[in-house]
Tab-separated table of C-alpha atoms in Angstrom:
chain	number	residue	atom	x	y	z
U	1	UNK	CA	7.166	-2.759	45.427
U	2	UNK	CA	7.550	0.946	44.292
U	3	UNK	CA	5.362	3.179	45.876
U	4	UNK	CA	5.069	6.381	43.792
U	5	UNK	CA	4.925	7.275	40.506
U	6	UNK	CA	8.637	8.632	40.476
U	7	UNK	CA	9.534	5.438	41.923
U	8	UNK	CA	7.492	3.483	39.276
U	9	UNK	CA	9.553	5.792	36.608
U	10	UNK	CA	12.954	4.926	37.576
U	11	UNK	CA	12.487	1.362	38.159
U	12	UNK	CA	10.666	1.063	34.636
U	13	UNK	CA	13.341	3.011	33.069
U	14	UNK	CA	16.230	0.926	34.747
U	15	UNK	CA	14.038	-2.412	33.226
U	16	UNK	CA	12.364	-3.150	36.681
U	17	UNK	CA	9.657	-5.187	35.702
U	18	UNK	CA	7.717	-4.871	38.666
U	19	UNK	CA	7.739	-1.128	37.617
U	20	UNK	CA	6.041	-2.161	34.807
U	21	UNK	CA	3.285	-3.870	36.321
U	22	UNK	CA	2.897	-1.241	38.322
U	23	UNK	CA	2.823	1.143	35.497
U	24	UNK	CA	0.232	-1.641	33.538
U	25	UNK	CA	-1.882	-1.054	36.943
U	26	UNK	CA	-1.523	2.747	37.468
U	27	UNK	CA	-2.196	3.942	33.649
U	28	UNK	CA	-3.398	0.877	31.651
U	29	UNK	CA	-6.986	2.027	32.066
U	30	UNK	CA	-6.129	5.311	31.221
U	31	UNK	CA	-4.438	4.001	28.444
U	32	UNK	CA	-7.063	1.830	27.225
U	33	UNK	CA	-9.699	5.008	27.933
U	34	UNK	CA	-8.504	7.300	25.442
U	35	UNK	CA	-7.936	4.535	22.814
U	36	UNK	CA	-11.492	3.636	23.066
U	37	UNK	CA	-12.510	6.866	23.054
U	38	UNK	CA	-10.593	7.508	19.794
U	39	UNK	CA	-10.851	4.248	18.187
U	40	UNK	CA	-14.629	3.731	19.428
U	41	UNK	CA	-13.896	0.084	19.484
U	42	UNK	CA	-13.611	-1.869	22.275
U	43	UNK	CA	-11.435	-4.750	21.059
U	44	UNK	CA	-8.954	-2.381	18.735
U	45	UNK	CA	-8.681	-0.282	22.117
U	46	UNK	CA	-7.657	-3.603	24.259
U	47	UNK	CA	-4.805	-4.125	21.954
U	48	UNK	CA	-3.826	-0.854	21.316
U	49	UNK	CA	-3.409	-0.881	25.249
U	50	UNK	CA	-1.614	-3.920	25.181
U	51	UNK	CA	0.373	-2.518	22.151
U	52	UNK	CA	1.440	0.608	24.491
U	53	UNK	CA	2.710	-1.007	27.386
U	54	UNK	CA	5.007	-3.960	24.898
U	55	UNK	CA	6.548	-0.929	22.862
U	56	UNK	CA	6.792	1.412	26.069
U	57	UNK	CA	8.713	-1.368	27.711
U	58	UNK	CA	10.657	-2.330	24.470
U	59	UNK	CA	11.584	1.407	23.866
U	60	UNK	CA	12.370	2.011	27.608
U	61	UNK	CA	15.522	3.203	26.839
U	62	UNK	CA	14.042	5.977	25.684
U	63	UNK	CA	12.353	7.153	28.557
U	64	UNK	CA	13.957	10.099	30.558
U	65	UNK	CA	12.438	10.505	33.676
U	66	UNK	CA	14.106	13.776	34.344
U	67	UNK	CA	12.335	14.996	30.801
U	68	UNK	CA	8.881	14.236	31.526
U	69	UNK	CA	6.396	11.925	33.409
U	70	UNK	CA	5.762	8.081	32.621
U	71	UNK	CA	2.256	9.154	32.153
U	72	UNK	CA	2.877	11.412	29.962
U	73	UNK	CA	5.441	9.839	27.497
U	74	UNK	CA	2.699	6.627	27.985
U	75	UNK	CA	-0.015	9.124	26.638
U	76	UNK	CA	2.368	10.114	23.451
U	77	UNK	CA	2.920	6.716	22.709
U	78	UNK	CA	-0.772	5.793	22.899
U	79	UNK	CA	-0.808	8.714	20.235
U	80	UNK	CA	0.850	7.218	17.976
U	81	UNK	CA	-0.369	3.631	18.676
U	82	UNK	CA	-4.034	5.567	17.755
U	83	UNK	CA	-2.931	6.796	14.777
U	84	UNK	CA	-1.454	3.238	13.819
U	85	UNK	CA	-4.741	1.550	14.374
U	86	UNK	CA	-6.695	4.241	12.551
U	87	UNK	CA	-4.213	3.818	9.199
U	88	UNK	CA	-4.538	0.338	9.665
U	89	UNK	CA	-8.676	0.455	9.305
U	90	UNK	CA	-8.018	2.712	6.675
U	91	UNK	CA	-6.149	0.328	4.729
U	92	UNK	CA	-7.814	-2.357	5.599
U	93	UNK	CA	-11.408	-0.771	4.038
U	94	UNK	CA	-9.325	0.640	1.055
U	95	UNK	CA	-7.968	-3.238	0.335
U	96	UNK	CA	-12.089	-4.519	0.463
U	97	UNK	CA	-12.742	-1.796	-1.531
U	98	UNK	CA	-10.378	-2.984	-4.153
U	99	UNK	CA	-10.950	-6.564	-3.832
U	100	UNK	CA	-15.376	-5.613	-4.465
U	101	UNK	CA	-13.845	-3.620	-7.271
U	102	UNK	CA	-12.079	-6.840	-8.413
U	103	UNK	CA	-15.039	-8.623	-7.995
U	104	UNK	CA	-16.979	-6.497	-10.227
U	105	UNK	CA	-14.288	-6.300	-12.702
U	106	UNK	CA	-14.372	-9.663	-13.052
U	107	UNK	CA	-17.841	-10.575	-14.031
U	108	UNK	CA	-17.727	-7.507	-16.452
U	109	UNK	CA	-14.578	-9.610	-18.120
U	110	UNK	CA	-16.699	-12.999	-17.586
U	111	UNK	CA	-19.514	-11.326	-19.540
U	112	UNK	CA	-17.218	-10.055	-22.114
U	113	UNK	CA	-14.855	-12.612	-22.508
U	114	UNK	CA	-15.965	-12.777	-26.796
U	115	UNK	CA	-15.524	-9.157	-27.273
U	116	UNK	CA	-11.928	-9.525	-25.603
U	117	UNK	CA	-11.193	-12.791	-27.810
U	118	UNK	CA	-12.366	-11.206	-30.529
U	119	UNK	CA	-10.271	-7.869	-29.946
U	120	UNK	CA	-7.178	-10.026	-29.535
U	121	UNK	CA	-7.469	-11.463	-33.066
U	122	UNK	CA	-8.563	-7.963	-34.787
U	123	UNK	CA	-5.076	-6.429	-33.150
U	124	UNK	CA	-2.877	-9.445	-33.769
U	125	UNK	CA	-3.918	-9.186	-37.865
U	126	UNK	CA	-3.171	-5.568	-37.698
U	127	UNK	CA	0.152	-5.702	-36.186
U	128	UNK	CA	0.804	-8.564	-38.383
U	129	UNK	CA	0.503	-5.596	-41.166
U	130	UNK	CA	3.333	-3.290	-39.983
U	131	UNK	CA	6.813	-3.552	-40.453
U	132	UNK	CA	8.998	-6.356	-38.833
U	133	UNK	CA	10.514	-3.271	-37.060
U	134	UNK	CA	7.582	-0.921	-36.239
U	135	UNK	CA	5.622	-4.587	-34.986
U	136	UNK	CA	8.950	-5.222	-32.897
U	137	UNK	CA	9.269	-1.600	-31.033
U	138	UNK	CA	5.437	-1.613	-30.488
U	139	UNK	CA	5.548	-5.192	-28.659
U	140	UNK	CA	8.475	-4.052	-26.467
U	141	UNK	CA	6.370	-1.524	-25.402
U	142	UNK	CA	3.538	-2.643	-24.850
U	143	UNK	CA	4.589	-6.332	-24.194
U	144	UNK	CA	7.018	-5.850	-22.146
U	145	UNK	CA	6.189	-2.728	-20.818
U	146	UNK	CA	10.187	-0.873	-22.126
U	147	UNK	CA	10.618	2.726	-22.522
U	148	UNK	CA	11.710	3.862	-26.380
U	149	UNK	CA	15.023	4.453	-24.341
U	150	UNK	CA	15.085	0.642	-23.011
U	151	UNK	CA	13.854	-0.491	-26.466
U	152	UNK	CA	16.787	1.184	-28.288
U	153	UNK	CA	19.459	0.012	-25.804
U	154	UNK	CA	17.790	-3.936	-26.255
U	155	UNK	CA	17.511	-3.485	-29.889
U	156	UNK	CA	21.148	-1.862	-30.691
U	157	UNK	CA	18.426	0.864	-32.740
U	158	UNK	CA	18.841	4.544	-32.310
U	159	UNK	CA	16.520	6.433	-30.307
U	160	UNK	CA	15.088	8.417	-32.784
U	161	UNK	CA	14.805	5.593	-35.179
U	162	UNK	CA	13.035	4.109	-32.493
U	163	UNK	CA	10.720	6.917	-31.970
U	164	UNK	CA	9.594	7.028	-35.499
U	165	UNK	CA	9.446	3.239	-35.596
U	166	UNK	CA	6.678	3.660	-32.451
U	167	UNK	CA	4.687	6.576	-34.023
U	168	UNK	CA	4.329	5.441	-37.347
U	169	UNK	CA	3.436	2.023	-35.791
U	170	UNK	CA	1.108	3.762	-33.815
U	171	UNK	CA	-0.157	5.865	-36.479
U	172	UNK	CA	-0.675	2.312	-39.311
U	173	UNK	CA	-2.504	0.769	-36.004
U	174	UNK	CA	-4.776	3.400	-35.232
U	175	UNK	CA	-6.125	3.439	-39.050
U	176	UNK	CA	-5.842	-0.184	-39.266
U	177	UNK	CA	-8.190	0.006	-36.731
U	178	UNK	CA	-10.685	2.338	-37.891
U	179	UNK	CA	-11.324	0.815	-40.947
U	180	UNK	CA	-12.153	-3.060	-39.150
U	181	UNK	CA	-14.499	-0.809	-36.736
U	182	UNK	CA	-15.854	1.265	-39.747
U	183	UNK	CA	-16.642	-2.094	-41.423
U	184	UNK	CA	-18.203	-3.899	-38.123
U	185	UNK	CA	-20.287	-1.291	-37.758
């Protein structure tokens, strides 16, 4: 059983694993200290320990024992480990955020499910009114989401035919549209 921490290095760095043990029982509370310190949570700070000593022993290749201490490269990975955890709650209270904003988003559409049905119908009868070609470069677009470039390469149409095609579309639409809110209102 190695007695010193030198001892403990080498063996852990030659894949001793009664080096790492010894390691686990030298610096694991040390380990876990600072990550509950950082993390102020008691459970994320057990397995960030835990996390330390698996990827310390996984990357023990990397350890030099002539470059540093075992301590010390420990400590660095803890570090990073930290700064894992901490991205991790980040993205974790980002992703509830969305899914509440979801949430929300949805009842708003549940409440205004008419309006939407009723928007549908008002643009389908105005891009029924436009050209077969202005009515074809505007659903690419919007439909399925091409570029004018895309939309001239699919539809064998130059791209400045295509451009006019889309703004004059665009232009018809945006009148059409005017005058069926002008006359709801």
């Amino acid at each position: 059983m190695p007695k010193t921490d030198d001892d403990i290095a080498k063996g852990f760095a030659l894949g001793d694993e009664s080096c790492l043990a010894a390691a686990y029982r030298r610096w694991g509370s040390l380990v876990y200290t600072v990550a509950a310190r950082a993390l102020g949570d008691v459970e994320e700070a057990k397995d960030v320990a835990q996390q330390v000593f698996i990827g310390a022993w996984r990357g023990r290749a990397g350890f030099e024992p002539a470059k540093g201490t075992l301590p010390a490269w420990l400590m660095g990975i803890t570090r990073y480990k930290i700064a894992d955890a901490l991205e991790q709650r980040s993205r974790r209270r980002r992703d509830l955020e969305a899914v509440s904003a979801i949430e929300v988003g949805a009842e708003r559409a549940e409440n205004s499910v008419p309006t939407a049905i009723l928007d549908q119908l008002v643009i389908r009868d105005c891009l029924a009114e436009l050209t077969a070609a202005q009515r074809q470069v505007l659903e690419l677009a919007f439909f399925d989401d091409l570029t004018q470039t895309q939309i001239a390469e699919r539809t064998g149409l130059p791209l400045g035919t295509v451009k006019t095609h889309a703004r004059r579309g665009l232009i018809a639409l945006k009148r059409r549209l005017e005058e069926v809110d002008g006359a709801a209102q």
